[in-house]
JSON list of C-alpha atoms in Angstrom, two decimals:
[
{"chain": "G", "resi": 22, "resn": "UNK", "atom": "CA", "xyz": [0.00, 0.00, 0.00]},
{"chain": "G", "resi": 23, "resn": "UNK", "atom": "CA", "xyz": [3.23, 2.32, 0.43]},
{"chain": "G", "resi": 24, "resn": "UNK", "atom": "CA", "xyz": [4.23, 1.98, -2.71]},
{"chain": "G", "resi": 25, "resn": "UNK", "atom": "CA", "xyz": [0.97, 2.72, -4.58]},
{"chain": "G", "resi": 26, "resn": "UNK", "atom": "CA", "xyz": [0.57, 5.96, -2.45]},
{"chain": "G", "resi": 27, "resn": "UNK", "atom": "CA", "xyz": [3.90, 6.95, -2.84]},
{"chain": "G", "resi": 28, "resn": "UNK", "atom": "CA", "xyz": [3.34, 6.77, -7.12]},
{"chain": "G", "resi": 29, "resn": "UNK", "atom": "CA", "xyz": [0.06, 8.17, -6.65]},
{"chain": "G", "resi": 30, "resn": "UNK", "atom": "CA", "xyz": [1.59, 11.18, -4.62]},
{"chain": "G", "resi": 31, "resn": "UNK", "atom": "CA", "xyz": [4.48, 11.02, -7.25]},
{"chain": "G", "resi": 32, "resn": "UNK", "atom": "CA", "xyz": [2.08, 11.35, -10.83]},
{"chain": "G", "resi": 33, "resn": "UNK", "atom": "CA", "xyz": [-0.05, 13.94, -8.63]},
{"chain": "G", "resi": 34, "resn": "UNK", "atom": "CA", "xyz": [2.94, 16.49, -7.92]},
{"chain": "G", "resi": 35, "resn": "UNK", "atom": "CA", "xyz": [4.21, 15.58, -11.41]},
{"chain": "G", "resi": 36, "resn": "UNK", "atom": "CA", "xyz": [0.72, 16.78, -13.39]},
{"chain": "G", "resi": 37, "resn": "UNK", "atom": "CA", "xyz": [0.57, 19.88, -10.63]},
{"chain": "G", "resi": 38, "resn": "UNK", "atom": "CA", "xyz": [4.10, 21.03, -11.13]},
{"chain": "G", "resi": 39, "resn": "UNK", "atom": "CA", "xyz": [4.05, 20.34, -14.72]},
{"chain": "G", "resi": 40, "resn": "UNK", "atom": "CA", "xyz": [1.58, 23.02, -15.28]},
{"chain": "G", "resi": 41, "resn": "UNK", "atom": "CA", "xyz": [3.80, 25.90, -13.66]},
{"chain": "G", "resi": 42, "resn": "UNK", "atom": "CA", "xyz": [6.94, 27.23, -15.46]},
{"chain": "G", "resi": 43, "resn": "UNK", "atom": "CA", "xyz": [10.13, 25.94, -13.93]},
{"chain": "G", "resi": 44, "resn": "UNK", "atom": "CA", "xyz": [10.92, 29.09, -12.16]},
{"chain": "G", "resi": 45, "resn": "UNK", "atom": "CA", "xyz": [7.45, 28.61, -9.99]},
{"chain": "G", "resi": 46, "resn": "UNK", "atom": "CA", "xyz": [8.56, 24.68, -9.62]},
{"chain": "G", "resi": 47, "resn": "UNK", "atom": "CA", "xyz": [12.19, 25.00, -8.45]},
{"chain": "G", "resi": 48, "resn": "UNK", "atom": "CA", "xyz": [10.68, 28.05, -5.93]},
{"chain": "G", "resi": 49, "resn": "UNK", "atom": "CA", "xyz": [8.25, 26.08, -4.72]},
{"chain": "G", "resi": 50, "resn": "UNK", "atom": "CA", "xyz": [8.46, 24.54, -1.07]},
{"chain": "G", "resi": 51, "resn": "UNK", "atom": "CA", "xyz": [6.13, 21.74, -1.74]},
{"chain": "G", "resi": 52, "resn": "UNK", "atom": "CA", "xyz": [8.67, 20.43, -4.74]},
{"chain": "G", "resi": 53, "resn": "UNK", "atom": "CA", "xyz": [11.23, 20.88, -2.58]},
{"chain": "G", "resi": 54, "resn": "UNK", "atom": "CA", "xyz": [10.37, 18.94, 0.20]},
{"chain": "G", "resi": 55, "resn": "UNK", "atom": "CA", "xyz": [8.90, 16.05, -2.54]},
{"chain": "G", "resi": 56, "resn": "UNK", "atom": "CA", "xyz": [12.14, 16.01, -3.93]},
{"chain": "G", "resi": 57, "resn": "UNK", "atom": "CA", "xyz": [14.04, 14.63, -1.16]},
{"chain": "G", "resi": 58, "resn": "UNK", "atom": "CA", "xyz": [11.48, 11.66, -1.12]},
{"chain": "G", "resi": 59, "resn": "UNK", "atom": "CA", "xyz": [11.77, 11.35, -4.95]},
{"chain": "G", "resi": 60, "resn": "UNK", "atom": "CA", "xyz": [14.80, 12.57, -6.68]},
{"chain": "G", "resi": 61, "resn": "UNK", "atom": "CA", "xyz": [14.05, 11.63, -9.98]},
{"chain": "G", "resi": 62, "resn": "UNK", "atom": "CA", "xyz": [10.94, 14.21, -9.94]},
{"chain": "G", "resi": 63, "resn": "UNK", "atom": "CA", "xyz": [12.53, 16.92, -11.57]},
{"chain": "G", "resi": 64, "resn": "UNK", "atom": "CA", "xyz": [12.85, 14.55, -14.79]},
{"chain": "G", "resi": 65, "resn": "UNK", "atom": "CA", "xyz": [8.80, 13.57, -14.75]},
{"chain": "G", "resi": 66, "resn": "UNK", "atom": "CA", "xyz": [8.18, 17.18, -14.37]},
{"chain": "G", "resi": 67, "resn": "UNK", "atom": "CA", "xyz": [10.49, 18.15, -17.70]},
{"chain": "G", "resi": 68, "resn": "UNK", "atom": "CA", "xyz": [8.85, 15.25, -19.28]},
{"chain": "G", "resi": 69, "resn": "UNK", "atom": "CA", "xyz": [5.19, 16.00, -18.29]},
{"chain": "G", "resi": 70, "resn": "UNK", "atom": "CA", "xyz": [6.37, 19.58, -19.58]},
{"chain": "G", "resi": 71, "resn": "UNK", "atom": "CA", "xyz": [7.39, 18.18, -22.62]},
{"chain": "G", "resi": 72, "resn": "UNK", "atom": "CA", "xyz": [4.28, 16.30, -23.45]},
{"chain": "G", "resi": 73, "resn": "UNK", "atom": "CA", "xyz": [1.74, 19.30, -22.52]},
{"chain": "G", "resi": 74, "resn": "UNK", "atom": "CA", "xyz": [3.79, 21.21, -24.83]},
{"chain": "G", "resi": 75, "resn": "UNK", "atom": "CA", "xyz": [3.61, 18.46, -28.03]},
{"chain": "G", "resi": 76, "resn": "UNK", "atom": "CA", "xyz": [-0.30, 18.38, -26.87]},
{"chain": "G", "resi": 77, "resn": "UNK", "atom": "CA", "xyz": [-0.68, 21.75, -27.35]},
{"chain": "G", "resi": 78, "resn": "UNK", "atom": "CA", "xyz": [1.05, 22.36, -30.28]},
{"chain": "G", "resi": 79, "resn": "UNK", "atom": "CA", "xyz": [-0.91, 19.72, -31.81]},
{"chain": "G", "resi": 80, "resn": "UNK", "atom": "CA", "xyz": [-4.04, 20.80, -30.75]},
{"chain": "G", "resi": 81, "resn": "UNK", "atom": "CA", "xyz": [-3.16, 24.24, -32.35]},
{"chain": "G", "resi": 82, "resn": "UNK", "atom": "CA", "xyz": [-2.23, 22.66, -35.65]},
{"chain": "G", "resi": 83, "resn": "UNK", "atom": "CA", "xyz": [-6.13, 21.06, -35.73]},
{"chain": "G", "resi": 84, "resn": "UNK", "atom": "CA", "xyz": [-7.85, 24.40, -35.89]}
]
């Protein structure tokens, strides 16, 4: 049961943070203190970043 709350908190903070620009992310005391539990967050969040940013774009090409 650890481990699925610990991904569930993990994807949450990753689709929250991903939504902020990186300045608001890295400033943020929240991502701080979830970064000590999971170092590899900063990576999901550039990722999740990524992927908004494809989404959009090719949402933007369709109209």
């Amino acid at each position: 049961v650890a481990d699925e709350t610990k991904n569930y908190e993990l994807e949450a903070a990753t689709h929250k943070f991903a939504r902020l620009n990186w300045s608001a992310v890295v400033k943020s005391p929240s991502y701080l203190t979830l970064l000590k539990s999971y170092p590899q967050l900063g990576q999901r969040i550039a990722a999740e970043m990524q992927n908004l940013r494809l989404k959009d774009e090719a949402l933007g090409k369709q109209q």
